PDB file of C-alpha atoms in Angstrom:
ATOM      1  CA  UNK A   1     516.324 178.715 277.417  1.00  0.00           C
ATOM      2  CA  UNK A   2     518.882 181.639 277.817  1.00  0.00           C
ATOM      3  CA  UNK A   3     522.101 181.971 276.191  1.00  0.00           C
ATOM      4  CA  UNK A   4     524.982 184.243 276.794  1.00  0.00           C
ATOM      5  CA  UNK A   5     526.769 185.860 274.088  1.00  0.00           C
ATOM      6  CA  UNK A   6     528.898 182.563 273.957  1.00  0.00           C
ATOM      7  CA  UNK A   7     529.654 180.249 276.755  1.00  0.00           C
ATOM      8  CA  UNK A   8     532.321 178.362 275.084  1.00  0.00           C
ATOM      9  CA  UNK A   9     534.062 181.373 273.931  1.00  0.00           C
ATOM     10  CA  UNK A  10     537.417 179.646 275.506  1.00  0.00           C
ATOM     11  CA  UNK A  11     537.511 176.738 273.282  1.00  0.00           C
ATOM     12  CA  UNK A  12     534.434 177.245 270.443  1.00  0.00           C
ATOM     13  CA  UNK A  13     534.478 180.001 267.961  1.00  0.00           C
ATOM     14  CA  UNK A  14     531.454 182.073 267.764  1.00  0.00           C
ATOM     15  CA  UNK A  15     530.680 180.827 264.182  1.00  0.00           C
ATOM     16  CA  UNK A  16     530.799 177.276 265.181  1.00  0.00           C
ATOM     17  CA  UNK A  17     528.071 178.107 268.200  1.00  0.00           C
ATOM     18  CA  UNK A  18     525.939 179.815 266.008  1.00  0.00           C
ATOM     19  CA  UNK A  19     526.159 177.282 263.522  1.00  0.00           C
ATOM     20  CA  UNK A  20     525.244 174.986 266.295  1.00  0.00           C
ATOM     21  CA  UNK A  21     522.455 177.292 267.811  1.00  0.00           C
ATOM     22  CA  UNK A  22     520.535 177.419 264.336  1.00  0.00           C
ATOM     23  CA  UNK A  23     520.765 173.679 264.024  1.00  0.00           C
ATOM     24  CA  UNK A  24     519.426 173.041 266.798  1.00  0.00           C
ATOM     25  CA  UNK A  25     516.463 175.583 266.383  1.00  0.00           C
ATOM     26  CA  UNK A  26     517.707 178.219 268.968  1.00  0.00           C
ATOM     27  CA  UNK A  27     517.027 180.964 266.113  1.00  0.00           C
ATOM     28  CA  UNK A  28     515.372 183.046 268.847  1.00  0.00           C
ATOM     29  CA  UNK A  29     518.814 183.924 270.495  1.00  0.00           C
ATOM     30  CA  UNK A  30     520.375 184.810 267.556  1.00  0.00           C
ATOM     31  CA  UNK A  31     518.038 186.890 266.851  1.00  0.00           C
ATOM     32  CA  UNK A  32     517.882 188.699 270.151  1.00  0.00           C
ATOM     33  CA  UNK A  33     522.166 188.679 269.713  1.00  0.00           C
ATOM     34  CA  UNK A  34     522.039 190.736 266.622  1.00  0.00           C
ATOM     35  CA  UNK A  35     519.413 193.262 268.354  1.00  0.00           C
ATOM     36  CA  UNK A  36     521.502 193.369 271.397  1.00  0.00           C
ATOM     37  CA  UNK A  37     524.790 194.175 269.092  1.00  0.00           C
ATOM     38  CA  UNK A  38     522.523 196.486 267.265  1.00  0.00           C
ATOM     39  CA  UNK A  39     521.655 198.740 269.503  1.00  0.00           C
ATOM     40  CA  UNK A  40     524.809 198.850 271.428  1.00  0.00           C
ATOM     41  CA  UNK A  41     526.686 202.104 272.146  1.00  0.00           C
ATOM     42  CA  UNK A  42     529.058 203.687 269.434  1.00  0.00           C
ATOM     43  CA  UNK A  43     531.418 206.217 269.808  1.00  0.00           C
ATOM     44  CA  UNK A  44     530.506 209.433 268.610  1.00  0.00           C
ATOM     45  CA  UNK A  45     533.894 210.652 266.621  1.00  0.00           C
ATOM     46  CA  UNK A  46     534.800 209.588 263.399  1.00  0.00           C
ATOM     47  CA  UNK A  47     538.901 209.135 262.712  1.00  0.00           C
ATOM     48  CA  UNK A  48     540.873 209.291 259.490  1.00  0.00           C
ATOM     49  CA  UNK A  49     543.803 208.068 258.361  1.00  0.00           C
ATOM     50  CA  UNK A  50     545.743 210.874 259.851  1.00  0.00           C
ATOM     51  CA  UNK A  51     546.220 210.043 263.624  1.00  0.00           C
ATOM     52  CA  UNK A  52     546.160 214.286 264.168  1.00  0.00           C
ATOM     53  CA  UNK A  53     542.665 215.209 262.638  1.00  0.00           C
ATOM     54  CA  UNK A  54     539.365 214.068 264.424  1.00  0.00           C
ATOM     55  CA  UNK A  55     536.077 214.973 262.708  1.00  0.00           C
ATOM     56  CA  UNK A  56     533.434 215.077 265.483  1.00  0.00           C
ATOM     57  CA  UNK A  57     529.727 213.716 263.943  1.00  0.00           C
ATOM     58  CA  UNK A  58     527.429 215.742 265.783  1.00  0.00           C
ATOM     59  CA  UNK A  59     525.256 216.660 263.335  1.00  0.00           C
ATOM     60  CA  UNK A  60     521.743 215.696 263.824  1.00  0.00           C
ATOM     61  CA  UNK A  61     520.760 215.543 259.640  1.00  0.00           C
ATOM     62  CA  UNK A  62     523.793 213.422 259.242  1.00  0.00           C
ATOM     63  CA  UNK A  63     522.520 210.540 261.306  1.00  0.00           C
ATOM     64  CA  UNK A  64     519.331 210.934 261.001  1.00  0.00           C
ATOM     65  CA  UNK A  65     520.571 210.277 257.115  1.00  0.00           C
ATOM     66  CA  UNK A  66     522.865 207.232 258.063  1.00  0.00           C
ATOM     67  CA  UNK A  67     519.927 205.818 260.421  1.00  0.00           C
ATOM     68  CA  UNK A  68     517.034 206.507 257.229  1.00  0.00           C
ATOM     69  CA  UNK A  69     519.155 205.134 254.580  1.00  0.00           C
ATOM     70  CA  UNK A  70     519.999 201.871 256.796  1.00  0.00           C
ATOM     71  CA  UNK A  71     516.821 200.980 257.566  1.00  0.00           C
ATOM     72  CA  UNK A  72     515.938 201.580 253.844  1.00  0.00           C
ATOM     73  CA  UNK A  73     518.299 199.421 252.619  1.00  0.00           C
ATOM     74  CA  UNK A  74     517.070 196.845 255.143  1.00  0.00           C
ATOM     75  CA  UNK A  75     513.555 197.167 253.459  1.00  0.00           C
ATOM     76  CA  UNK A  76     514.263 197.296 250.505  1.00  0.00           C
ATOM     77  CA  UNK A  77     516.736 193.470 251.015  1.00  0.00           C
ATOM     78  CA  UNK A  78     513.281 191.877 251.451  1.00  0.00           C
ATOM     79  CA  UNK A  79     513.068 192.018 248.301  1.00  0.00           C
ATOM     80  CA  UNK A  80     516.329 189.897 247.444  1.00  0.00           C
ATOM     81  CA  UNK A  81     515.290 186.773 248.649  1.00  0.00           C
ATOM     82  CA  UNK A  82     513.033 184.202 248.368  1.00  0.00           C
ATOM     83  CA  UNK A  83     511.045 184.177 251.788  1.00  0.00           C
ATOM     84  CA  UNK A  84     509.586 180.946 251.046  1.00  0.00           C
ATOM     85  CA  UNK A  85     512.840 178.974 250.678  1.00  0.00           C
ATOM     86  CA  UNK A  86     512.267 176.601 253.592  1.00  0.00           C
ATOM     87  CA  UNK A  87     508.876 176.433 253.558  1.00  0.00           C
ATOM     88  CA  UNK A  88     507.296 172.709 253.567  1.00  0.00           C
ATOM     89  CA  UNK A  89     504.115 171.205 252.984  1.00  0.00           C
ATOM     90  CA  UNK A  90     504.101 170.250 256.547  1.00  0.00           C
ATOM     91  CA  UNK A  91     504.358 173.821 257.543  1.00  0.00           C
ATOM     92  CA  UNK A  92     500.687 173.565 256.632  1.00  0.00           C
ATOM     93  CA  UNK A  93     499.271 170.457 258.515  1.00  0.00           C
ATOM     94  CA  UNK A  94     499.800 171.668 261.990  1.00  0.00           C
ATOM     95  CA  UNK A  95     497.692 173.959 264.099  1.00  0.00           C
ATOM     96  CA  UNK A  96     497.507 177.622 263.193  1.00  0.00           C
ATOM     97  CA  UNK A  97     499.154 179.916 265.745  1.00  0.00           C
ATOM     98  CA  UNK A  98     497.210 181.323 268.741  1.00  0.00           C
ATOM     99  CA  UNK A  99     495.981 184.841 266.651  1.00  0.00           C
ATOM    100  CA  UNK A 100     496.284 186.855 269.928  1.00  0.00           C
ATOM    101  CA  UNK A 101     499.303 185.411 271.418  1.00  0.00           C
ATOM    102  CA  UNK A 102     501.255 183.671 268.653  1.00  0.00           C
ATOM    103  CA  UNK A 103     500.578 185.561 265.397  1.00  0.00           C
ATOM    104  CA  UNK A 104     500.347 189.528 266.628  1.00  0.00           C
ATOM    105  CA  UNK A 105     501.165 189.446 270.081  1.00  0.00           C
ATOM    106  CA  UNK A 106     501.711 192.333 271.925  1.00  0.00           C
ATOM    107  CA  UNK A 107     503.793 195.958 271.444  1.00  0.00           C
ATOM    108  CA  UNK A 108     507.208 194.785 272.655  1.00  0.00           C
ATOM    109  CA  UNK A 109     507.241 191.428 270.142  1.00  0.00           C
ATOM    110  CA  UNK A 110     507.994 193.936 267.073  1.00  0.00           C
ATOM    111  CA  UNK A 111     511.424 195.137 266.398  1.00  0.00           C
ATOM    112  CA  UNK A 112     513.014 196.775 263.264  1.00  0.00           C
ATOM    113  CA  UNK A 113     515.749 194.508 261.871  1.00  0.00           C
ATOM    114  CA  UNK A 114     519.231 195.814 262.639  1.00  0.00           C
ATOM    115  CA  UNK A 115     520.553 194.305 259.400  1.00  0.00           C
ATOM    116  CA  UNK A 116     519.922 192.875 256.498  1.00  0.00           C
ATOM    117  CA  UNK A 117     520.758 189.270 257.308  1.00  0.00           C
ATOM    118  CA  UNK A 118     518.130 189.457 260.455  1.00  0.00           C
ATOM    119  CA  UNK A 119     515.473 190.503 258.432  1.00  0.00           C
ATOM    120  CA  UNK A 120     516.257 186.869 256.212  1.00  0.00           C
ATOM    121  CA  UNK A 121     516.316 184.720 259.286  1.00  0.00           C
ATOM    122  CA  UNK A 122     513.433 186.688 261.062  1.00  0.00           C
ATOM    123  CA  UNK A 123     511.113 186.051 256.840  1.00  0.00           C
ATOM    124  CA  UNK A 124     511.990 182.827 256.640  1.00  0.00           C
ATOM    125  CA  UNK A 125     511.694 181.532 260.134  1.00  0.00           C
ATOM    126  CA  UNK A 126     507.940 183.417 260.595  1.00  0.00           C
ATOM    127  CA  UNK A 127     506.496 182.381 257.404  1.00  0.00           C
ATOM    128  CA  UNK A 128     507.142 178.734 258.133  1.00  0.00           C
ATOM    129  CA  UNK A 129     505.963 179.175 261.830  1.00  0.00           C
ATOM    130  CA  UNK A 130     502.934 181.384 260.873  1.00  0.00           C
ATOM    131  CA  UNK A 131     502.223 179.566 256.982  1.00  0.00           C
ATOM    132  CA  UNK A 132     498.858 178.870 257.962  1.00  0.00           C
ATOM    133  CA  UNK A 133     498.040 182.229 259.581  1.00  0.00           C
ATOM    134  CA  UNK A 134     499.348 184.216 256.443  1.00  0.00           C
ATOM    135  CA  UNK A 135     497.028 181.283 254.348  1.00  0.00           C
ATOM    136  CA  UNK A 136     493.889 182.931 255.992  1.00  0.00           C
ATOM    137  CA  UNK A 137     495.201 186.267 255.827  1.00  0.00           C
ATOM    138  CA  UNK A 138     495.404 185.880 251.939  1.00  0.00           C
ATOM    139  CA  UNK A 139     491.424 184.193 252.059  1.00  0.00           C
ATOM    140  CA  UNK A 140     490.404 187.245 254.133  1.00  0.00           C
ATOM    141  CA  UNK A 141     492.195 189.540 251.846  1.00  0.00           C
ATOM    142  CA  UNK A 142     490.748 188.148 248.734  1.00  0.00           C
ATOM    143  CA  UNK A 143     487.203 188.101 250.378  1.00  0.00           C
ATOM    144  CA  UNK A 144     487.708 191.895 250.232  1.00  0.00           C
ATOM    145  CA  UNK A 145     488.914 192.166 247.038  1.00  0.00           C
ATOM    146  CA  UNK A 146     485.797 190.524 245.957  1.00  0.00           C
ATOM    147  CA  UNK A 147     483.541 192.404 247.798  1.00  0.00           C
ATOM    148  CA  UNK A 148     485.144 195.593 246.438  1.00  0.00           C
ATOM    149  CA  UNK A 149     484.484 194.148 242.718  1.00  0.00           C
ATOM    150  CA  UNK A 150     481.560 192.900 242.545  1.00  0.00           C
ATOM    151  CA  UNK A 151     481.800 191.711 238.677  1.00  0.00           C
ATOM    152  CA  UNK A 152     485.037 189.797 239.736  1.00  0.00           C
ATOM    153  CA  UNK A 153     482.684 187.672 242.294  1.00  0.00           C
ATOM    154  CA  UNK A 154     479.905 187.298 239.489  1.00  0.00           C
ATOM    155  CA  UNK A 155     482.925 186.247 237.295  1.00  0.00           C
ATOM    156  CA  UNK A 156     484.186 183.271 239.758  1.00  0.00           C
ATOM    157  CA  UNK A 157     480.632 182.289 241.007  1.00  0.00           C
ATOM    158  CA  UNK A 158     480.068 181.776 237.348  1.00  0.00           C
ATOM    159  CA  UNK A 159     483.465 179.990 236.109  1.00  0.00           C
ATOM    160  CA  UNK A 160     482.824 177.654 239.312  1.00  0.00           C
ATOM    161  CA  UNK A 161     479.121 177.102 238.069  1.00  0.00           C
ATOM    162  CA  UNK A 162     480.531 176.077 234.293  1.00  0.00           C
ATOM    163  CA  UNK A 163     482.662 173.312 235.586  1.00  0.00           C
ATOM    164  CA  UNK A 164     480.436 172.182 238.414  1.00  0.00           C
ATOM    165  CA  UNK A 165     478.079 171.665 235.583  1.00  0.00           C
ATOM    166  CA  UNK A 166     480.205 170.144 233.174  1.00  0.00           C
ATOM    167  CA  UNK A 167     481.204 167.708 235.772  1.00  0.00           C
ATOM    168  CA  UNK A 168     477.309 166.793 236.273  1.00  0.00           C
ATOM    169  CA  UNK A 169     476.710 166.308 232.522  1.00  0.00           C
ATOM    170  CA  UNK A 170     479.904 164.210 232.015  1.00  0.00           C
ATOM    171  CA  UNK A 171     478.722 161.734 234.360  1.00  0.00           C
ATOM    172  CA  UNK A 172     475.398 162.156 233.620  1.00  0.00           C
ATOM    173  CA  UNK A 173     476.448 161.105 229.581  1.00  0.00           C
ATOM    174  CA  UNK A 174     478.915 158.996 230.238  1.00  0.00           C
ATOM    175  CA  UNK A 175     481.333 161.553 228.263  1.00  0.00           C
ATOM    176  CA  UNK A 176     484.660 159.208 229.889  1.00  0.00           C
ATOM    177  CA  UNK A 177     483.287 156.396 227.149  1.00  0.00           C
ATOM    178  CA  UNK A 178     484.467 159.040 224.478  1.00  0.00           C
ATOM    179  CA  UNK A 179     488.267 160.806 225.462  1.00  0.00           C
ATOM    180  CA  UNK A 180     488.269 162.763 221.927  1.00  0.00           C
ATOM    181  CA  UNK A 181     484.671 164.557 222.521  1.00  0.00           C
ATOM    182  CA  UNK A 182     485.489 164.879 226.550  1.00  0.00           C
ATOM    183  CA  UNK A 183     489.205 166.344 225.226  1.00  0.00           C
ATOM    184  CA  UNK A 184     487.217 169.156 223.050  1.00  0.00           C
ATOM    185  CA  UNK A 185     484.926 170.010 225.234  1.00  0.00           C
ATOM    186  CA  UNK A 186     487.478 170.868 228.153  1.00  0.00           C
ATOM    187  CA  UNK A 187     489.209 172.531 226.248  1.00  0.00           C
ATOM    188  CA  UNK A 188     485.985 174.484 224.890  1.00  0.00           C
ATOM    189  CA  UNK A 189     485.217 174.935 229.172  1.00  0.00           C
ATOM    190  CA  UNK A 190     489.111 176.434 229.589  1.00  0.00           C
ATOM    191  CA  UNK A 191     488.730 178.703 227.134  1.00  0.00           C
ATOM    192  CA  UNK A 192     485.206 179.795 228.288  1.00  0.00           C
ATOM    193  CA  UNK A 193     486.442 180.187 231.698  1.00  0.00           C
ATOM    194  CA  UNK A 194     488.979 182.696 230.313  1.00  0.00           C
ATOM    195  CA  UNK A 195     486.806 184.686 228.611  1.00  0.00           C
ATOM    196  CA  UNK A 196     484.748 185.301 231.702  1.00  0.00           C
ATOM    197  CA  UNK A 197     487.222 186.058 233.992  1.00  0.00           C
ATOM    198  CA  UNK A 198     489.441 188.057 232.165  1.00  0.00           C
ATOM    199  CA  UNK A 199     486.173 189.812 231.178  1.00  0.00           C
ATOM    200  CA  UNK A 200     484.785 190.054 234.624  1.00  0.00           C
ATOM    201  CA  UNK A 201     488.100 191.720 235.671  1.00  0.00           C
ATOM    202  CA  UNK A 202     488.849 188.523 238.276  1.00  0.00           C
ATOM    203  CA  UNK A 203     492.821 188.459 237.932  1.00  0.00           C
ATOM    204  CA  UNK A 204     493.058 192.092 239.102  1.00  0.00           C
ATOM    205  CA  UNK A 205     490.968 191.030 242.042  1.00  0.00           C
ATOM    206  CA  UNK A 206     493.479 188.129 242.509  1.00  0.00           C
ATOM    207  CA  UNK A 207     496.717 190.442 241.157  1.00  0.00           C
ATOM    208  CA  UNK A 208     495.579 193.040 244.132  1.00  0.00           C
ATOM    209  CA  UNK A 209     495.340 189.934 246.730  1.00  0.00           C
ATOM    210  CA  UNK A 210     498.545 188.638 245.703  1.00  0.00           C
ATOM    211  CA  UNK A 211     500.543 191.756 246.276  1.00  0.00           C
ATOM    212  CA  UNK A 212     498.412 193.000 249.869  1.00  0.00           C
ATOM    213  CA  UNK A 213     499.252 189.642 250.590  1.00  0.00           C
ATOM    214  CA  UNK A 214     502.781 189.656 249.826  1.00  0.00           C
ATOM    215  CA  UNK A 215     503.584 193.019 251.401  1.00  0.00           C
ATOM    216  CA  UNK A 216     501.764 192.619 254.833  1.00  0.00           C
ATOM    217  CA  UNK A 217     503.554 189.079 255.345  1.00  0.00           C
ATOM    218  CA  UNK A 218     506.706 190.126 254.616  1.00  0.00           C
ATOM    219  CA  UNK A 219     506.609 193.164 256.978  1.00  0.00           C
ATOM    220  CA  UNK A 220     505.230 191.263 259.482  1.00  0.00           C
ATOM    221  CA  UNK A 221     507.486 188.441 259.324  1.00  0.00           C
ATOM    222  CA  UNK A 222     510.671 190.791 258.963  1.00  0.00           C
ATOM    223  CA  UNK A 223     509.740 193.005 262.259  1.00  0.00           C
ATOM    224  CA  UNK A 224     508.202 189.847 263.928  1.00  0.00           C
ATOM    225  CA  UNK A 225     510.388 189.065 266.713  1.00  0.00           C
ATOM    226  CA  UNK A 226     511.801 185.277 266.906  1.00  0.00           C
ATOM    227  CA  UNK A 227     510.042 183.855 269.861  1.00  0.00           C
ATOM    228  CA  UNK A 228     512.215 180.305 271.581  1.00  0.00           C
ATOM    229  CA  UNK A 229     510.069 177.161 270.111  1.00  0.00           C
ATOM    230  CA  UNK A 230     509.159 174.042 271.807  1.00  0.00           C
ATOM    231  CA  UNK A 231     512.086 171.839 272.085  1.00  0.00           C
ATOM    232  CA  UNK A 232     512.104 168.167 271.714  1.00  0.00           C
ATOM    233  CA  UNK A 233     512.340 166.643 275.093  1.00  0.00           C
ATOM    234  CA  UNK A 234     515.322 164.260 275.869  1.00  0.00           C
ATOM    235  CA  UNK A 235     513.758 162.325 278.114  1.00  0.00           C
ATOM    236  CA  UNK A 236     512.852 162.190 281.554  1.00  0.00           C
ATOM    237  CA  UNK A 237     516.063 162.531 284.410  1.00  0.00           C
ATOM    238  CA  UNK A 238     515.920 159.500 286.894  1.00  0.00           C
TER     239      UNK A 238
END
């Protein structure tokens, strides 16, 4: 569904459409609005207070150091909020994203945010519309953090093994007939468990999955253009 800027400009403010267009899930054009105003053209003078004295900006270094410092400051706002703010459990029972055509799409679906507040609605709209893609993302990653230390995988193999076998002996003994010998020996299993990963170096496998993890979605999700969603339909015309 295409937009213009604002169709009702005559008798709705543009607040009060956008307002509108985000409730009713048209994030997409919003985002494409703030591109469009983005990358419209500016003049290339610079006044001052005094009406007599133009200072031309022609320098080259000068906005190449407006442009770099922009777009840092954009980066570094990812950091300032929480991108999981509207994420749901539901955001997890539906089908994972086409890989190809959903999730990475092709070369003209990326876009560097033109601000700061497109980069929050561009986060928090892709991580609930991708949640389950970034879910096997972090699996994949922490597959290779495994592989790459091979005492952390020895480590969770083996704190897996402890419980799986405590499990098998409780029921085997009947350990549920006596809570105050079951208590002590769970909490003898949690603090074996500790030992060996902490030993076995497993959270700096999980520490190094975390923050891969963490980095690649929110770059993704933040130049990740909106793309228009499925609509409810409101029923058939006669």
């Amino acid at each position: 569904m295409v937009f213009s800027s604002n169709p009702l400009s005559l008798s709705v403010p543009d607040p009060t459409f956008e307002s509108w267009l985000r409730d009713s899930g048209y994030l997409d054009v919003i985002d494409n609005q703030q591109t469009a105003a983005a990358a419209a053209p500016t003049t290339g003078t610079s006044t001052i207070s005094d009406p007599t004295i133009t200072i031309p900006i022609s320098s080259f270094l000068f906005r190449y150091l407006v442009s770099f410092f922009s777009h840092l400051w954009t980066l570094l706002s990812l950091l300032t909020f929480n991108p999981f703010a509207k994420l749901t459990t539901n955001d997890f029972s539906g089908e994972t994203p086409s890989w190809t055509k959903g999730f990475f799409a092709d070369f003209l679906s990326y876009s560097f945010p033109a601000s700061a507040s497109q980069a929050r609605l561009r986060v928090q709209e892709n991580v609930k519309r991708y949640a389950r893609n970034y879910a096997s993302l972090f699996i994949l990653f922490f597959a290779c953090s495994l592989y790459q230390l091979p005492l952390a995988l020895v480590g969770l193999i083996s704190s897996l093994a402890l419980w799986d076998s405590f499990r098998f002996f409780s029921d085997k003994w009947g350990l549920n007939r006596f809570p105050v010998t079951e208590m002590i020996l769970v909490r003898f299993a949690q603090c074996v468990t500790a030992i060996i990963l902490l030993w076995l170096n497993v959270q700096m496998a999980l520490c190094c999955t975390l923050g891969v993890s963490y980095i690649v979605m929110l770059l993704h999700a933040a130049f990740r253009k909106l793309t228009p969603v499925k609509q409810p339909s409101q029923g058939r015309r006669k």
